[in-house]
PDB file of C-alpha atoms in Angstrom:
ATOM      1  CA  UNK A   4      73.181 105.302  78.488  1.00 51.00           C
ATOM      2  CA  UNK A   5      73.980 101.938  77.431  1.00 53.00           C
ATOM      3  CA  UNK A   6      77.472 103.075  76.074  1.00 53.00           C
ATOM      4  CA  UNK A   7      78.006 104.251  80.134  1.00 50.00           C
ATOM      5  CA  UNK A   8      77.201 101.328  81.137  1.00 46.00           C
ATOM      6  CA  UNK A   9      79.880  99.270  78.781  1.00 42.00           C
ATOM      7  CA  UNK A  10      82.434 101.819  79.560  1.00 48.00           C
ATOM      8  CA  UNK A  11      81.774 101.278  83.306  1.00 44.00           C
ATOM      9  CA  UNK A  12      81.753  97.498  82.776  1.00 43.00           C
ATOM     10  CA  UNK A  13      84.876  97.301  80.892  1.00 45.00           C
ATOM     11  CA  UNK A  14      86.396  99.634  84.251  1.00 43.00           C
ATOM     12  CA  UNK A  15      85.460  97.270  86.698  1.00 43.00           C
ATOM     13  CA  UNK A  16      86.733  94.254  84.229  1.00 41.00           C
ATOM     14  CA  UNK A  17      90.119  95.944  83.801  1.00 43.00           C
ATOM     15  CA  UNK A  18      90.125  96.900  87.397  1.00 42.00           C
ATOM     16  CA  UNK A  19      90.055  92.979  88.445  1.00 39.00           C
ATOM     17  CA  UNK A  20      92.451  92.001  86.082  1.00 38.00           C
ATOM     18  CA  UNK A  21      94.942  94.385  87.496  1.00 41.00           C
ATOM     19  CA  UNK A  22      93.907  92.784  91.291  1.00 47.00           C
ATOM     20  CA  UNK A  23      96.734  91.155  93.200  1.00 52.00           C
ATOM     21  CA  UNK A  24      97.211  87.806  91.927  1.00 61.00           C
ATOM     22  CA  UNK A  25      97.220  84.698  94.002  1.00 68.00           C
ATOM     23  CA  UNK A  26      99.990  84.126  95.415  1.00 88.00           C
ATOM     24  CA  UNK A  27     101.831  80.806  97.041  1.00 95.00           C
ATOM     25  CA  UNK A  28     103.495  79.988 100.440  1.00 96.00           C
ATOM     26  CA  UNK A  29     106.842  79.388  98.480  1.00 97.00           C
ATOM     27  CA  UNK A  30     106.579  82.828  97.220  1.00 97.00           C
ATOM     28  CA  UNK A  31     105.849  84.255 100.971  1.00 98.00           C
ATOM     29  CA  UNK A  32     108.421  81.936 101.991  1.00 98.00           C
ATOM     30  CA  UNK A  33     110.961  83.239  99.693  1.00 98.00           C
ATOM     31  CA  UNK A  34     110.431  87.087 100.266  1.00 97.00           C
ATOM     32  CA  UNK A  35     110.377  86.362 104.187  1.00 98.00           C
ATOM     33  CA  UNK A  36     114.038  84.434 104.049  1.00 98.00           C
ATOM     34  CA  UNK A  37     115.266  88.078 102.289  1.00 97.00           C
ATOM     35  CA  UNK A  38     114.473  89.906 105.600  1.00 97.00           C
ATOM     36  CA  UNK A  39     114.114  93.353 105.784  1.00 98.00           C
ATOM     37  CA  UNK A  40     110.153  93.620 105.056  1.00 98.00           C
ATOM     38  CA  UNK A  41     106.524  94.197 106.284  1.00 98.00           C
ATOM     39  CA  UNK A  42     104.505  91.085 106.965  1.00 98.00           C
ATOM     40  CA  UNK A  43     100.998  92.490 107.214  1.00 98.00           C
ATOM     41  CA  UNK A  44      98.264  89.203 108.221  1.00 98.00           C
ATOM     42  CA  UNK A  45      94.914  89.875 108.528  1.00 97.00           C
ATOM     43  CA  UNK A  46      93.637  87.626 111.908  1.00 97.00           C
ATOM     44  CA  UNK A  47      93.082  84.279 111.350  1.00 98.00           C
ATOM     45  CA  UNK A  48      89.096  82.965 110.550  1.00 97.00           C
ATOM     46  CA  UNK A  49      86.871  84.853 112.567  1.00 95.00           C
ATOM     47  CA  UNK A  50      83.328  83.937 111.905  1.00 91.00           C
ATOM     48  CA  UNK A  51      80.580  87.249 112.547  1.00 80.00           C
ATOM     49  CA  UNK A  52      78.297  86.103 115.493  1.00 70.00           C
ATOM     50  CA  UNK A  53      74.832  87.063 114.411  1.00 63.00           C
ATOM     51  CA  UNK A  54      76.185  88.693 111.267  1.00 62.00           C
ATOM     52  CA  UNK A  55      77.492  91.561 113.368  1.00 60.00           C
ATOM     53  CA  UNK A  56      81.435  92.747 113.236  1.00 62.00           C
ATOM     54  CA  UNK A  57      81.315  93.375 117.294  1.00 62.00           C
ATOM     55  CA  UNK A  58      78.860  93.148 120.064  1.00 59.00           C
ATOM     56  CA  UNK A  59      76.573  96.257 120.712  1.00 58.00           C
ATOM     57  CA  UNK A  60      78.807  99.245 122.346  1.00 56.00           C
ATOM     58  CA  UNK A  61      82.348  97.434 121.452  1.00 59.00           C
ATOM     59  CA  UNK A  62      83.658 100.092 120.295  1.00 56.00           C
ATOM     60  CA  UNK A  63      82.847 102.450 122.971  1.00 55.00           C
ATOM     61  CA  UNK A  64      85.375 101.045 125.198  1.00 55.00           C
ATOM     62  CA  UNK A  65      82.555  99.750 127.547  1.00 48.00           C
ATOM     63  CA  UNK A  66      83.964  96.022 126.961  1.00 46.00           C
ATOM     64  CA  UNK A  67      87.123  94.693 127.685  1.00 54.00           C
ATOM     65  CA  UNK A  68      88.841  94.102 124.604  1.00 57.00           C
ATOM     66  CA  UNK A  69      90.972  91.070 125.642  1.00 64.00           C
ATOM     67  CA  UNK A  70      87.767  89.492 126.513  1.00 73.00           C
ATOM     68  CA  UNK A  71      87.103  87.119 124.049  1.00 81.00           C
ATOM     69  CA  UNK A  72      83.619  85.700 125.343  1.00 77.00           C
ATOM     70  CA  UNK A  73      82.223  89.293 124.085  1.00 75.00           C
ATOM     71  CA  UNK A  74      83.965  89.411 120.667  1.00 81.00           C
ATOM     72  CA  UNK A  75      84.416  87.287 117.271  1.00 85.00           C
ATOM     73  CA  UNK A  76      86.904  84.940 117.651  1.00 91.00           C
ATOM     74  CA  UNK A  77      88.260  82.125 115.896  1.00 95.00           C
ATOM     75  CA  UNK A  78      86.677  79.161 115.470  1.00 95.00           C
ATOM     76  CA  UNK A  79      87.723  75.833 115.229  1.00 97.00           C
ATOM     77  CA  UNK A  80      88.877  76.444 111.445  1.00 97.00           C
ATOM     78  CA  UNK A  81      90.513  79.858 112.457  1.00 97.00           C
ATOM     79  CA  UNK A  82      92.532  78.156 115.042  1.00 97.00           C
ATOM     80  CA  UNK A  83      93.759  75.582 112.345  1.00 98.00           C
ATOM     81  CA  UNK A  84      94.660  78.333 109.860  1.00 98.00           C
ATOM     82  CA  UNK A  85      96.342  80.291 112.574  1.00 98.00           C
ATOM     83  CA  UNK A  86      98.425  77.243 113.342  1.00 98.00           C
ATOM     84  CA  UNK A  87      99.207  77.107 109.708  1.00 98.00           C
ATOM     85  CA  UNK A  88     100.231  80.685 109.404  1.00 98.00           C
ATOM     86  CA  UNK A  89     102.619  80.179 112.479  1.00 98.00           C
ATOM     87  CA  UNK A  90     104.208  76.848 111.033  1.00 98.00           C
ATOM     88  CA  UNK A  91     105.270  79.700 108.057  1.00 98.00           C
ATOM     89  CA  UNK A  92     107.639  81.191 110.075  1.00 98.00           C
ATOM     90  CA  UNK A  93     108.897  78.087 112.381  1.00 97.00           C
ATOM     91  CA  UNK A  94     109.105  75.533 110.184  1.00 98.00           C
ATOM     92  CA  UNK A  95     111.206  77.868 107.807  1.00 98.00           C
ATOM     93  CA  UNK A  96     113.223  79.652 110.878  1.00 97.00           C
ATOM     94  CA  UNK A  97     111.984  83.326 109.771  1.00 98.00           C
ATOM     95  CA  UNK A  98     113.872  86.185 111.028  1.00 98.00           C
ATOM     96  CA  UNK A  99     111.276  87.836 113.263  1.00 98.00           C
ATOM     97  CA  UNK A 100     112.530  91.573 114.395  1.00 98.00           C
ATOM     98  CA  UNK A 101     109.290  92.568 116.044  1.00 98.00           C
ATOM     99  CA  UNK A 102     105.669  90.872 116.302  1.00 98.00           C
ATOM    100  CA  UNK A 103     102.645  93.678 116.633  1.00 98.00           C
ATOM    101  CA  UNK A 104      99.319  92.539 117.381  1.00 96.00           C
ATOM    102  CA  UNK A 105      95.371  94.373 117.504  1.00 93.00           C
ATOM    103  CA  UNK A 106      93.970  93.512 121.078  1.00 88.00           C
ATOM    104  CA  UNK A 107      91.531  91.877 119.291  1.00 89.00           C
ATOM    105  CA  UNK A 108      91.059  87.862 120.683  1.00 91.00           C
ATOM    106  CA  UNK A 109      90.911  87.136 116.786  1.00 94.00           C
ATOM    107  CA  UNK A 110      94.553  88.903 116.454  1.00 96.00           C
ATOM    108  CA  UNK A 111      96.666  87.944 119.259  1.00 95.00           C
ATOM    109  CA  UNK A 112      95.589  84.256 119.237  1.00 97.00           C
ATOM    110  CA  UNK A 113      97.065  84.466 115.419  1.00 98.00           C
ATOM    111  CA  UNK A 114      99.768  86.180 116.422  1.00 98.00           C
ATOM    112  CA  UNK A 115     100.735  83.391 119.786  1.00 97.00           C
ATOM    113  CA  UNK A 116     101.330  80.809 116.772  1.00 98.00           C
ATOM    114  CA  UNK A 117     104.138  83.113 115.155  1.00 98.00           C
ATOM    115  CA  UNK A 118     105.992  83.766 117.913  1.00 97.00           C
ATOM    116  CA  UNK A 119     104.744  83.845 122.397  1.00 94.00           C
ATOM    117  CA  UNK A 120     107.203  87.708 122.132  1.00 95.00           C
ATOM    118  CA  UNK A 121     104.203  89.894 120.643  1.00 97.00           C
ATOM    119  CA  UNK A 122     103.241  93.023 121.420  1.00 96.00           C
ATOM    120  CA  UNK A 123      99.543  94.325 121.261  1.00 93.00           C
ATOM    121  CA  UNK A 124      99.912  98.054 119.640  1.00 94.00           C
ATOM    122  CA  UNK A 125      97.080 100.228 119.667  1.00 90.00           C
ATOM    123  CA  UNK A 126      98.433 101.638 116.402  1.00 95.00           C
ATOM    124  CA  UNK A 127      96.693  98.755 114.458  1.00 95.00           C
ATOM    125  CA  UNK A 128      93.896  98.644 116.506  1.00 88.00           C
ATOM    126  CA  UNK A 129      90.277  98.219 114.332  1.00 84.00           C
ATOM    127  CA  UNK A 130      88.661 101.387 115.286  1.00 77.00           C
ATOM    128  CA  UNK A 131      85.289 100.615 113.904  1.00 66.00           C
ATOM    129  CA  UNK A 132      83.549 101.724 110.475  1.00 66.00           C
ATOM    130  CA  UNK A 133      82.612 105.355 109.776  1.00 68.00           C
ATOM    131  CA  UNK A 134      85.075 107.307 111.802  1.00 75.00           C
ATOM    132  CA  UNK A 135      87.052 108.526 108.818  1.00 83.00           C
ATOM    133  CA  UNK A 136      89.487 111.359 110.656  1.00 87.00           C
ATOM    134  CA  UNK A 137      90.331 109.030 113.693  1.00 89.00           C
ATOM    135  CA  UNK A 138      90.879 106.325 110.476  1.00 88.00           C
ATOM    136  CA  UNK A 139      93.267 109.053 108.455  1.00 91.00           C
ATOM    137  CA  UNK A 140      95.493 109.749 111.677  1.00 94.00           C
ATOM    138  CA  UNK A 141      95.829 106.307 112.297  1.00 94.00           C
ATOM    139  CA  UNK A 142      96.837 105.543 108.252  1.00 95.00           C
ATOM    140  CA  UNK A 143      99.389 108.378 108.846  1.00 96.00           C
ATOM    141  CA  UNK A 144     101.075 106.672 112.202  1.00 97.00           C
ATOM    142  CA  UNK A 145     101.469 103.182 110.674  1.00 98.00           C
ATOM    143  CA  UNK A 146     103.212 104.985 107.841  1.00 97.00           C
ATOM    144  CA  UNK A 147     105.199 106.864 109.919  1.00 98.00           C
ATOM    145  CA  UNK A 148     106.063 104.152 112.297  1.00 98.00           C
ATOM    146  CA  UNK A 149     107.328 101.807 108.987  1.00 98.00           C
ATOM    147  CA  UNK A 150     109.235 104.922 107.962  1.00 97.00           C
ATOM    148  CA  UNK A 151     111.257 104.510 110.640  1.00 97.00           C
ATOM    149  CA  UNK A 152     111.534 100.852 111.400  1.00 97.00           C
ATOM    150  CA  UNK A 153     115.073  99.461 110.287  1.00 97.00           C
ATOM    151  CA  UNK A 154     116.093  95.938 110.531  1.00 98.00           C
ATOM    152  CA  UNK A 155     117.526  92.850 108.417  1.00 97.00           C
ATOM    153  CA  UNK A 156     114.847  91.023 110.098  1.00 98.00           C
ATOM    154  CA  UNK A 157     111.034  90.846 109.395  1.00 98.00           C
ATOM    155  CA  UNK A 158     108.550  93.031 111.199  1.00 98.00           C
ATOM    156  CA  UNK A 159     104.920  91.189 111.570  1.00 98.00           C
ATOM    157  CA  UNK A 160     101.630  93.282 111.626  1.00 98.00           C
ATOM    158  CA  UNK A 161      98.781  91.188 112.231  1.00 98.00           C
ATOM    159  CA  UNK A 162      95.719  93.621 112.354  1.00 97.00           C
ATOM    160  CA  UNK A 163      92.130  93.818 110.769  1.00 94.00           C
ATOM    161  CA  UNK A 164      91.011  94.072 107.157  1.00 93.00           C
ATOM    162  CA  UNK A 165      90.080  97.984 107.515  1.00 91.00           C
ATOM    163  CA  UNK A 166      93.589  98.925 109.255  1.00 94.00           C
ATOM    164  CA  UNK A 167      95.644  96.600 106.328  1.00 96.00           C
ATOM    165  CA  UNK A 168      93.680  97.433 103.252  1.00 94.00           C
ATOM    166  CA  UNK A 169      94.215 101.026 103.044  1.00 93.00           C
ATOM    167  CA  UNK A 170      97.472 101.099 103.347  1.00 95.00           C
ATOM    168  CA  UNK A 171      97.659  99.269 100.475  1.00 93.00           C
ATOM    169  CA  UNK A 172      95.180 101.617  98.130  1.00 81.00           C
ATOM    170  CA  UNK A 173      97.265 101.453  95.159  1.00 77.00           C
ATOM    171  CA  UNK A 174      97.413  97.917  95.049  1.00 81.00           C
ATOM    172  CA  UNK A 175      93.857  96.926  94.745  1.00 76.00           C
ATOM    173  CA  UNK A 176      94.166  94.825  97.786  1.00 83.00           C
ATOM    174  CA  UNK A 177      91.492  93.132  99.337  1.00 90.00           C
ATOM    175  CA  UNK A 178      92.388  90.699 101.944  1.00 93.00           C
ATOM    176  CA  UNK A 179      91.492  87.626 103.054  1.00 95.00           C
ATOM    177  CA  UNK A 180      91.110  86.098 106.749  1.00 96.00           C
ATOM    178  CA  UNK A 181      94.652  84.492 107.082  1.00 97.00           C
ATOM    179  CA  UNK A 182      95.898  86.154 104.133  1.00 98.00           C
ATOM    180  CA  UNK A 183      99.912  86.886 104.650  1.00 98.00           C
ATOM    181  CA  UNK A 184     101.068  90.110 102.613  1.00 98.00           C
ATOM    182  CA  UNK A 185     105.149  90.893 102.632  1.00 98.00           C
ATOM    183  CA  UNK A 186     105.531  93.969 101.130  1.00 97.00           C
ATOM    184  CA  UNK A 187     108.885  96.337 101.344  1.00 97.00           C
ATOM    185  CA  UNK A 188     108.722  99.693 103.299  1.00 96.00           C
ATOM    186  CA  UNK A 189     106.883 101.533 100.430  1.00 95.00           C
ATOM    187  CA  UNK A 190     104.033  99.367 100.772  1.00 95.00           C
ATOM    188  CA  UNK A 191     105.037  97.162  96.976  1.00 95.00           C
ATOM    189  CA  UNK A 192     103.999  94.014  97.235  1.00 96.00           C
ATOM    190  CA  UNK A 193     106.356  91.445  97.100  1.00 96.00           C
ATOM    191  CA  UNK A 194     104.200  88.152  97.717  1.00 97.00           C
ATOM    192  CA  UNK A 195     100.861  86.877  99.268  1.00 96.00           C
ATOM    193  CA  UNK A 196      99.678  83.578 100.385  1.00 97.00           C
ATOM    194  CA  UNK A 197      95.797  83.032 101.088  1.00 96.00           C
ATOM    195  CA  UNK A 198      96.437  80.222 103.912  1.00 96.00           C
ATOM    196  CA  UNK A 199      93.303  77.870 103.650  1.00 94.00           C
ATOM    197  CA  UNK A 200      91.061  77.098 106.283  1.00 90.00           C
TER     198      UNK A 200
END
């Protein structure tokens, strides 16, 4: 038993050290200037509101999803970050081909401080926890639609940690609130930034 338990130990240990390393803004910087890649951001700081995800019935459609007075939303240090993510890509003039967005308040108010020509895609909608067919088709679309995305310029994603995170399965990603991700159209990742809040 206790030789299990070391084996499974030393898994998990070589399993982290493996992990994505931290990256920098120059580095995100850098890879966006190339053009031609994925920007995936998870939404800015969102704090849970009585340590729920969503309000009761959320995700049954019976709220309006653009309403942020019945969802997370970013707080004071979310809008700062957001800000900060946005100054990324206009204080270094970064090709932008395309800017999708979740409905989410937490999502679109990140993605206003990239650029006011977003669109809100149900394609990277957050479609709750548990519903692992409705979860597999949607997996499938985004890869699809990346398949066949082609420009010199960047294409922005900013979604929710459980659309971003599987996508990304081979990686060992985990990401953060804020976190930008360029990766190539193979999902390799070719820099990350952690923006502080």
């Amino acid at each position: 038993m206790k030789k299990i338990i070391l084996i499974l130990f030393g898994l998990i240990i070589c399993s982290n050290a493996l992990a994505l390393k931290v990256g920098s803004e120059e580095e995100v910087v850098e890879a966006l200037k190339k053009g031609g890649n994925i920007v995936f951001i998870r939404h800015a700081y969102a704090p849970r509101v009585n340590n729920k995800f969503e309000p009761d019935d959320f995700y049954s459609g019976s709220l309006k999803k653009k309403d942020c007075s019945v969802q997370r939303d970013l707080d004071d240090r979310g809008l700062a970050q957001a800000k900060a993510i946005g100054a990324v890509f206009k204080d270094n003039n970064i090709k932008i081909d395309k800017v999708l967005t979740s409905i989410y308040c937490r999502c679109f108010k990140t993605a206003e401080e990239i650029s006011n020509d977003y669109e809100i895609s149900k394609m990277i909608i957050s479609i709750g926890r548990g519903n692992v067919s409705k979860k597999k088709k949607q997996l499938k679309k985004i890869r699809k639609y990346i398949e066949k995305w082609d420009s010199d310029k960047n294409l922005v994603i900013v979604s929710h940690f459980n659309v971003i995170n599987p996508l990304f399965e081979k990686s060992l990603l985990s990401i953060s609130s804020g976190e930008i991700v360029v990766s190539d159209k193979d999902f390799n990742i070719l820099a990350n930034w952690k923006v502080p809040y």
